Short mmCIF file of C-alpha atoms in Angstrom, two decimals:
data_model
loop_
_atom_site.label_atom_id
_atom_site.label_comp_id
_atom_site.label_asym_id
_atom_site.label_seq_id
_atom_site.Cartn_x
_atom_site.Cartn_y
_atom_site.Cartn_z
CA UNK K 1 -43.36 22.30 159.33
CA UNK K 2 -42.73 20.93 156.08
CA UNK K 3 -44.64 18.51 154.95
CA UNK K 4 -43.39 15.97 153.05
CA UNK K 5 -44.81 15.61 149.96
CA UNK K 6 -43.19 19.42 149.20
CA UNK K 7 -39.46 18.14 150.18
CA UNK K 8 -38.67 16.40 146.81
CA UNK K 9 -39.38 20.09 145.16
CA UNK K 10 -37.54 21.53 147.40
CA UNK K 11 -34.64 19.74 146.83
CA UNK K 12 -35.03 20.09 143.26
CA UNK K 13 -35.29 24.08 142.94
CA UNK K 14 -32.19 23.50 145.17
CA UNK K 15 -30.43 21.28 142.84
CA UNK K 16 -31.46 23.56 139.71
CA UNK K 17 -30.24 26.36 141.87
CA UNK K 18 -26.80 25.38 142.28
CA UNK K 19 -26.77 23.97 138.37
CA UNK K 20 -26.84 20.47 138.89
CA UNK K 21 -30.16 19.45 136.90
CA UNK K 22 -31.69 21.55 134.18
CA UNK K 23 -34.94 23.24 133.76
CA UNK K 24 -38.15 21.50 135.44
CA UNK K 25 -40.40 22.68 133.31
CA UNK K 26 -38.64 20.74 130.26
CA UNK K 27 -38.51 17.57 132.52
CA UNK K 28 -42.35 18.08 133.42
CA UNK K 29 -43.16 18.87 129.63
CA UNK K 30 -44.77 15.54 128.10
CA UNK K 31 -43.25 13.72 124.92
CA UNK K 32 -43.97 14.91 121.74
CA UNK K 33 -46.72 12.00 120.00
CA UNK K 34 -45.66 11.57 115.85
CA UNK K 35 -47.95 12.37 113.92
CA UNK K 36 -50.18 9.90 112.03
CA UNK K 37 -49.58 9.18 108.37
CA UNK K 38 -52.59 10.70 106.54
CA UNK K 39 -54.49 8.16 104.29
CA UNK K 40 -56.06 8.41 101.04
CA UNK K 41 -59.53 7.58 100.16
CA UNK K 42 -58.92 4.13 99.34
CA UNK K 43 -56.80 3.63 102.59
CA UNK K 44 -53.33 3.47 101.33
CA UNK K 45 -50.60 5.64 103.24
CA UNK K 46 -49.34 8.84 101.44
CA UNK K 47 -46.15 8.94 100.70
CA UNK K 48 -43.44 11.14 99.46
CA UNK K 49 -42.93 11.70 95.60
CA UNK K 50 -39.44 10.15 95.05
CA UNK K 51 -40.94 6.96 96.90
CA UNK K 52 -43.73 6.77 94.92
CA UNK K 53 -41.60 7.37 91.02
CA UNK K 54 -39.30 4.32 92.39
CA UNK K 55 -42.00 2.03 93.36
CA UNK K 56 -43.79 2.44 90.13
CA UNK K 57 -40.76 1.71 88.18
CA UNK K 58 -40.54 -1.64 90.13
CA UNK K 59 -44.00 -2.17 89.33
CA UNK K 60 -43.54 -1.82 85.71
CA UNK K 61 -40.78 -4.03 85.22
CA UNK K 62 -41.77 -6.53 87.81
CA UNK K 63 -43.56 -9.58 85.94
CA UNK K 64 -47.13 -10.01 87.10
CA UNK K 65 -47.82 -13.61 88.96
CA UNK K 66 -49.62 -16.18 86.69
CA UNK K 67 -53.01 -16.91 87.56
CA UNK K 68 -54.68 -18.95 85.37
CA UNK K 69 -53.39 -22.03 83.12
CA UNK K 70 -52.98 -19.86 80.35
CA UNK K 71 -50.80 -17.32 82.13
CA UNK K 72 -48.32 -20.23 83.01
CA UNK K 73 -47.85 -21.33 79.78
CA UNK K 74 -47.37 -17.83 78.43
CA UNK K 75 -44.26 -17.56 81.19
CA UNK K 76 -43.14 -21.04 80.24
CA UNK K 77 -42.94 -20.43 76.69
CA UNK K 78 -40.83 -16.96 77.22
CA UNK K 79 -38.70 -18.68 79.48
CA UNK K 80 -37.68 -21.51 76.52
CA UNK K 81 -36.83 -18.80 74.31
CA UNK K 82 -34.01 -17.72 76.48
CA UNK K 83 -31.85 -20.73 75.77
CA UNK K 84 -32.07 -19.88 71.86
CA UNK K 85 -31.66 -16.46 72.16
CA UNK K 86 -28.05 -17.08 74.21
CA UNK K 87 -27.52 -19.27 70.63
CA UNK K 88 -28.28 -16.73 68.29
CA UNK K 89 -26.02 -14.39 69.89
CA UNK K 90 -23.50 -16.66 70.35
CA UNK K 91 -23.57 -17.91 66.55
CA UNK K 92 -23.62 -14.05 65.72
CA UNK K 93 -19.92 -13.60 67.70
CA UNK K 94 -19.15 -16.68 65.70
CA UNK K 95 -19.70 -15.47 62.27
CA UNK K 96 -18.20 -11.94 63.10
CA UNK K 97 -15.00 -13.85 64.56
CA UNK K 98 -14.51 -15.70 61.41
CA UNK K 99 -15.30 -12.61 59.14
CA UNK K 100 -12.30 -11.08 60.89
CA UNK K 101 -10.09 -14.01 60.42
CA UNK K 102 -8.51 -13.29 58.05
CA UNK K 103 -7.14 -10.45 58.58
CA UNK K 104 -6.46 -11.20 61.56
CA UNK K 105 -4.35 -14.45 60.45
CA UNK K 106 -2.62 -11.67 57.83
CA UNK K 107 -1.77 -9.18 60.81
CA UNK K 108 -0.28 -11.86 62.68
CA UNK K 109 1.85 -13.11 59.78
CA UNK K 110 3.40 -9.36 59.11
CA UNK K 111 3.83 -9.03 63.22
CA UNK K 112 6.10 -12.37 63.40
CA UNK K 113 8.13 -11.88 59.60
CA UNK K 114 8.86 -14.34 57.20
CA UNK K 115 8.47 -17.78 57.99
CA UNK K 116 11.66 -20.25 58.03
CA UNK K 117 12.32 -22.04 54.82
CA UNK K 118 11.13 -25.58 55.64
CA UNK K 119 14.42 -28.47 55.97
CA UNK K 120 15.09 -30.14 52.91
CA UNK K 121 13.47 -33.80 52.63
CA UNK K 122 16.45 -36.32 52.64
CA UNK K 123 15.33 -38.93 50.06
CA UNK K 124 15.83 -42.75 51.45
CA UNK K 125 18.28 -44.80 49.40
CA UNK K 126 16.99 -47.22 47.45
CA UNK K 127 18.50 -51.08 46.39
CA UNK K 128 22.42 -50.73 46.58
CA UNK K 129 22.33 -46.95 47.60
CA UNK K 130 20.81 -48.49 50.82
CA UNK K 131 23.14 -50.05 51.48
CA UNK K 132 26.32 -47.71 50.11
CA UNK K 133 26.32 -47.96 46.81
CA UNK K 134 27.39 -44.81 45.34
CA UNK K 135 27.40 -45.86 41.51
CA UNK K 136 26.01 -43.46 38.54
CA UNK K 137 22.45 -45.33 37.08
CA UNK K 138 23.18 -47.75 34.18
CA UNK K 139 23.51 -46.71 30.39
CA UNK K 140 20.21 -47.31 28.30
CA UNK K 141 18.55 -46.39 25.33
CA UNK K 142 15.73 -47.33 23.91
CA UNK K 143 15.07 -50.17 21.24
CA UNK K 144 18.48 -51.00 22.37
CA UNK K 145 19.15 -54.57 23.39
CA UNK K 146 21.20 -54.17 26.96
CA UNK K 147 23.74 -56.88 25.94
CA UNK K 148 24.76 -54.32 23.47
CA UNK K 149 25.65 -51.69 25.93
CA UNK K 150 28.97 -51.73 27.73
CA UNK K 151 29.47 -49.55 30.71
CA UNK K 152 33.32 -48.81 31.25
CA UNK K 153 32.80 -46.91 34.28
CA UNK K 154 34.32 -48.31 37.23
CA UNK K 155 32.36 -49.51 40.25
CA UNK K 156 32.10 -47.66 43.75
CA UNK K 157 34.46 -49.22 46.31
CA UNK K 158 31.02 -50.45 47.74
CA UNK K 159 30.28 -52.76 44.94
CA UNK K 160 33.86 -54.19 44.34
CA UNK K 161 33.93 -55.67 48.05
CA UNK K 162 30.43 -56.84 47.28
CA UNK K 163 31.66 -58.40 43.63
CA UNK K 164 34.91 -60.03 45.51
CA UNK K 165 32.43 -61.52 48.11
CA UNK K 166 30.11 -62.88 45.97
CA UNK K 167 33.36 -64.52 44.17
CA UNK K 168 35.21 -66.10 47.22
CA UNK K 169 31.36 -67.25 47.86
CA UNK K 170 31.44 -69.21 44.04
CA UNK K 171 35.18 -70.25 44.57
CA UNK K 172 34.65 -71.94 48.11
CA UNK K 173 31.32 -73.55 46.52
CA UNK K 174 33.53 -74.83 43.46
CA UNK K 175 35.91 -76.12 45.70
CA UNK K 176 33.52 -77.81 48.10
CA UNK K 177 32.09 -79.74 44.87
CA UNK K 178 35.28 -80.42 43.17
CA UNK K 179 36.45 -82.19 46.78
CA UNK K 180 32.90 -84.12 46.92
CA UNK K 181 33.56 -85.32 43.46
CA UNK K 182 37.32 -86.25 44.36
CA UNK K 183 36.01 -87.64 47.58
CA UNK K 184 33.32 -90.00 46.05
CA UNK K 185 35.76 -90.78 43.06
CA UNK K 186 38.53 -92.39 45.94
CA UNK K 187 35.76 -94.16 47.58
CA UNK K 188 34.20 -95.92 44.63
CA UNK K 189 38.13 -96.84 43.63
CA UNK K 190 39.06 -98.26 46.93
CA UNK K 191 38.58 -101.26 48.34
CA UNK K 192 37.62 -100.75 51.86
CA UNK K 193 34.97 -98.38 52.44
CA UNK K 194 36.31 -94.37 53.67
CA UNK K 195 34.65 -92.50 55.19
CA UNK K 196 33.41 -89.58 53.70
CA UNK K 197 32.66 -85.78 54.99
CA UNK K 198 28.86 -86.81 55.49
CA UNK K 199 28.32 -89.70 57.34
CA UNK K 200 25.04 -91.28 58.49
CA UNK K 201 24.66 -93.14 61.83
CA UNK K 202 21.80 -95.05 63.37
CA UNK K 203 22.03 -96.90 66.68
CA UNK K 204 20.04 -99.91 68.03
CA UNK K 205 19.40 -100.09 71.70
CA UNK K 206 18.24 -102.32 74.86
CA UNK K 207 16.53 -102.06 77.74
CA UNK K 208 17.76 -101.77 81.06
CA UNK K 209 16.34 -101.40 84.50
CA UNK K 210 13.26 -102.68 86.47
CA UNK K 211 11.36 -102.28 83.74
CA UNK K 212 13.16 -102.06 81.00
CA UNK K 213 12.29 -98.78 79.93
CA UNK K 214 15.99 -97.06 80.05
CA UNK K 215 17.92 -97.23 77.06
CA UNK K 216 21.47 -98.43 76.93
CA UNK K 217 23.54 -98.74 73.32
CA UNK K 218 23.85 -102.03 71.79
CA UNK K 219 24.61 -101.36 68.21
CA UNK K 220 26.47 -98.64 66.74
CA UNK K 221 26.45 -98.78 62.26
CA UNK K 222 27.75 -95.42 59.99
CA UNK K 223 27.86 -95.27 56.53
CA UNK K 224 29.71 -93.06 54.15
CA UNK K 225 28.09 -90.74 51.50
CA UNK K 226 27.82 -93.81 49.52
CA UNK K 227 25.55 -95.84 51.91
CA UNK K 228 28.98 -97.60 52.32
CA UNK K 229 28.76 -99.10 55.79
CA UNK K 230 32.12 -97.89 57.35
CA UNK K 231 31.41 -99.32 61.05
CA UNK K 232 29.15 -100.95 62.33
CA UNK K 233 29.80 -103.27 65.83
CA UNK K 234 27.79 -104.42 68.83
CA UNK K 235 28.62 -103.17 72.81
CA UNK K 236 28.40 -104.90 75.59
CA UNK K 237 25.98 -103.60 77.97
CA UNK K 238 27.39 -101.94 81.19
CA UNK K 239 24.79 -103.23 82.88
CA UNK K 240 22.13 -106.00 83.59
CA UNK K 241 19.70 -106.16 80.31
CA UNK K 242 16.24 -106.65 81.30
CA UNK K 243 14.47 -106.13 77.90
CA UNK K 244 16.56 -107.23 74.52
CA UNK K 245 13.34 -105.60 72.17
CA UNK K 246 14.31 -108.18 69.28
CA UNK K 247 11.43 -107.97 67.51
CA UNK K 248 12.31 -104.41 67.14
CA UNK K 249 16.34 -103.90 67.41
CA UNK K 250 17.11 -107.49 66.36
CA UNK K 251 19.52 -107.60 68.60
CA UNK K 252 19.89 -111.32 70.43
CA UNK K 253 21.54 -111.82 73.75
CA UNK K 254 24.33 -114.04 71.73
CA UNK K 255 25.44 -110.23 69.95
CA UNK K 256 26.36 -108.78 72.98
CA UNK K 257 28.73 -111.76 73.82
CA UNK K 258 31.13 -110.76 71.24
CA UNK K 259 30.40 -106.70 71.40
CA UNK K 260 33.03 -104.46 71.88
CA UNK K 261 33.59 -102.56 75.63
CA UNK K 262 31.63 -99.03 75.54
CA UNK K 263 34.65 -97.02 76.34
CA UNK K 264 36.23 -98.40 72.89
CA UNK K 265 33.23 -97.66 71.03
CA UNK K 266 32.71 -94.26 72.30
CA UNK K 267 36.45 -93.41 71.80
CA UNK K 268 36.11 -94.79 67.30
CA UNK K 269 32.75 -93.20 66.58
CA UNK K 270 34.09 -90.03 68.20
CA UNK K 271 37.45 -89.68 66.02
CA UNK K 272 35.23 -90.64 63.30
CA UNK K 273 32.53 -88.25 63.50
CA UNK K 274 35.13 -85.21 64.35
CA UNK K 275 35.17 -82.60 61.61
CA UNK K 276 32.70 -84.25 59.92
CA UNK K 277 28.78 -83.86 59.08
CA UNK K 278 26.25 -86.12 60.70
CA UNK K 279 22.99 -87.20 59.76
CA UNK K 280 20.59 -88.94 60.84
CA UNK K 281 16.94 -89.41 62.01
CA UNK K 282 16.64 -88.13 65.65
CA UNK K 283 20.10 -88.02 65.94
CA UNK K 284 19.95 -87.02 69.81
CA UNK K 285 18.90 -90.13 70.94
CA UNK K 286 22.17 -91.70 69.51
CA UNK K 287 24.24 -88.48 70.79
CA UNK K 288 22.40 -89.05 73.90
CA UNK K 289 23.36 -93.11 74.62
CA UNK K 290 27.23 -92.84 73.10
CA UNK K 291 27.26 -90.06 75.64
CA UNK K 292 28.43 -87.66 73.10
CA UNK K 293 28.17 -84.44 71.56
CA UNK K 294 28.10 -82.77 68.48
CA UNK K 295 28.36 -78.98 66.99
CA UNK K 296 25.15 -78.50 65.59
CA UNK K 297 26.00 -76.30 62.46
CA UNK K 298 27.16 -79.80 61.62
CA UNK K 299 24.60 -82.02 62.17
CA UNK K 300 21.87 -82.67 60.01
CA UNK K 301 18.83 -84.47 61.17
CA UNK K 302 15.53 -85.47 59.48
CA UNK K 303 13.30 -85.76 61.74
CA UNK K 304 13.96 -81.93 62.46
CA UNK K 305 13.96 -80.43 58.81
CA UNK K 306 11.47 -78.46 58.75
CA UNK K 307 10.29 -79.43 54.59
CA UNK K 308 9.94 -83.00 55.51
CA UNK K 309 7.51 -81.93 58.57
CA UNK K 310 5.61 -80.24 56.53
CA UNK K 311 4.56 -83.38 54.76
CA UNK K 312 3.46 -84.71 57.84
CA UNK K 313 1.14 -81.46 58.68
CA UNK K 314 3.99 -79.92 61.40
CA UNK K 315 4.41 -83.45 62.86
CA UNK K 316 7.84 -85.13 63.60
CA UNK K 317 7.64 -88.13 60.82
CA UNK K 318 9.11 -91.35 61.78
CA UNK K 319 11.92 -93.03 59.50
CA UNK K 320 9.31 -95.71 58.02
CA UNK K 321 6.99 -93.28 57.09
CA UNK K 322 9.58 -90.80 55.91
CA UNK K 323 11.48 -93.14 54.01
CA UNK K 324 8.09 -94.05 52.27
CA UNK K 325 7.20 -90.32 51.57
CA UNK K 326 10.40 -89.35 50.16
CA UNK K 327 12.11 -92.63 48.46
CA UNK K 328 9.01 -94.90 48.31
CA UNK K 329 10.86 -97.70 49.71
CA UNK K 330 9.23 -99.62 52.47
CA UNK K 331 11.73 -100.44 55.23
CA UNK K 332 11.63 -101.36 59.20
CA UNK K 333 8.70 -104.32 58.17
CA UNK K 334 10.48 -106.55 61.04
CA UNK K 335 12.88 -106.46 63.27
CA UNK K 336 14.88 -102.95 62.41
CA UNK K 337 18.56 -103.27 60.78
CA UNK K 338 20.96 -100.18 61.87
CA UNK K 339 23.18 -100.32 58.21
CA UNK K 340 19.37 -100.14 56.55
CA UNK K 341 17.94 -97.42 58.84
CA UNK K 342 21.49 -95.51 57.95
CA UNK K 343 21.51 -96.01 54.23
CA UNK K 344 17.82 -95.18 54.29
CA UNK K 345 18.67 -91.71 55.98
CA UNK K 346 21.55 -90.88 53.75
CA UNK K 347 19.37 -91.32 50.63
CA UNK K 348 16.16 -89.03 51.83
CA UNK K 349 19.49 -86.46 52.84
CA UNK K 350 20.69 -86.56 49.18
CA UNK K 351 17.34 -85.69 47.49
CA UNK K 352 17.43 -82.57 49.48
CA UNK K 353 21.16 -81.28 50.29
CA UNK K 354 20.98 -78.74 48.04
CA UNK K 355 18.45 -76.51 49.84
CA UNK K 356 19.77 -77.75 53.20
CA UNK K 357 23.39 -76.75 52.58
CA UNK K 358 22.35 -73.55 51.34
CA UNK K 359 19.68 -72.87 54.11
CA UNK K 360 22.34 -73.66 56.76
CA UNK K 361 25.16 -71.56 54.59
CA UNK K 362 22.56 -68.37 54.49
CA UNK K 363 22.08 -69.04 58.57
CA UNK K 364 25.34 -69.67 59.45
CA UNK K 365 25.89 -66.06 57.10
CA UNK K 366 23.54 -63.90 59.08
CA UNK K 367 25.05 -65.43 62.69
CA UNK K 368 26.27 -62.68 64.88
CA UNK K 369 30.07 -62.88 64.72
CA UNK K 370 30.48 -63.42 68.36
CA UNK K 371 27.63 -66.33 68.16
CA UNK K 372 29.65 -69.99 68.44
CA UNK K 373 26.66 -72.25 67.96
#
């Protein structure tokens, strides 16, 4: 009988028989231990001579910990050197860049060819030429008086339509002057006063309303270039007048008895004022009660002009005051007269319709053609 501790070897030199597990004696032979690393004398392990080159280049190069105060500033000064080192090096690709320059700006000019001739500067005209005047400069010598030259070249076609505009310009201004002189002649000979191409007008109102404070026409005078007085009549009010303002229009209740009907009125001044040129001093309040219009290239008005407002600092100067500045008369001490107040604004228009005319000629010139104001 088999006992049964020898079974499990049995079956094994069985198995190994029949080639199913290898030798025993291989499976029964204990691992091999490594073998310990030998140690120096001063307890460091050996190891192999490749090892040993590689760490001591690593120790050479490697930078050795501070330890002491001193030793940190040693490392903190070497590391602020680094920045200016980077500089210098820098500054030396600099300097070798622009050394090189040169040539290098001459190599590129061969590589691309000749440059293109640069585009000729047009000169800008000058005086006439800007304008397209194509005449040659003027004859001149010197120590020559130019009243002794004469120049028998003919003009460009430029400056012959400018010489025949400038003359239609005189003509029409020689006419306009003879026919004011004509004009003024006729009226001093006739016996009735004419009207004239300028003609002042000044209106007197009342009030109307709860208050009084609406304006409604009550007096209507014009006078001719002459400070002739060529109409001059009283309406009666459309409606109920609440405030007469004598002491300032002089107008009495018993005027507007005999006045003439507004629609009448408003029809005369109208075909008188047509065609013509009318002053006056804030002309649009008159406009504005006659219910009326007129072009404005033919209306002149004082209070608007902008010399006179300059004497008053920019201000809009009142007919008293204006009348004062300009003829030193004194009028309006009372009650106001309409033939006065349109005599006084003729006057202060003659002292300046000389620059006024021209001013409103040089406007009227520089007006867009399609512009009908």
């Amino acid at each position: 009988m088999i006992s049964g501790n020898l079974r499990p070897e049995m079956s094994k030199a069985k198995k190994r028989v029949e080639g199913e597990e290898p030798d025993i004696s291989k499976a029964l032979t204990p691992p091999k231990k490594p073998k310990p690393i030998s140690k120096n004398p001063t307890g460091q392990a050996k190891q192999s001579s490749a090892r040993r080159k590689l760490l001591a280049n690593v120790q050479e190069k490697a930078v050795p910990k501070p330890v002491t105060n001193e030793d940190i500033s040693s490392n903190w000064k070497s590391f602020l050197q680094i920045p200016y080192l980077i500089l210098y090096g820098l500054f030396g690709l600099i300097l070798s860049f622009l050394q090189e320059l040169p040539t290098i700006v001459v190599l590129a000019a061969k590589a691309a060819g000749p440059a293109p001739e640069p585009p000729a500067v047009r000169r800008r005209p000058r005086g006439l030429a800007k304008r397209g005047c194509s005449c040659p400069p003027p004859v001149w010598f010197d120590g020559v008086d130019p009243s002794l030259l004469r120049d028998d070249r003919p003009p460009c076609d430029f400056c012959q339509k400018q010489r025949q505009r400038e003359q239609k310009q005189r003509d029409k201004e020689q006419q306009r002057e003879q026919g004011e002189r004509d004009e003024a002649s006729q009226l001093a000979s006739a016996k009735t006063p004419l009207p004239s191409r300028y003609l002042a007008m000044d209106c007197e109102m009342v009030g109307v309303g709860q208050s009084g404070q609406e304006n409604m026409l009550a007096r209507v005078s014009i006078v001719n270039s002459l400070c002739q007085p060529v109409y001059d009549k009283f309406v009666k009010p459309m409606e109920k007048v609440t405030d007469y303002r004598t002491f300032v229009s002089g107008v009495r209740p018993k005027d507007l008895v005999k006045g003439e009907e507004f629609e009448v009125v408003q029809r005369e001044v109208a075909a008188l004022l047509k065609g013509r040129v009318l002053v006056g001093h804030a002309v649009y309040n008159d406009l504005k009660v006659l219910m009326l219009s007129h072009p404005k290239k033919h209306t002149r008005d004082t209070a608007s002009y902008k010399p006179f407002r300059k004497m008053f600092n920019g201000g809009i100067p009142s007919l008293k005051n204006l009348s004062m500045k300009v003829l030193a008369v004194d009028i309006q001490k009372g009650e106001h007269d309409s033939v006065q107040d349109a005599r006084a604004t003729m006057q202060i228009y003659q002292t300046h319709r000389r620059e006024w005319e021209a001013a409103v000629a040089e406007r009227q010139r520089r007006r867009p053609p399609g512009a009908t104001r």
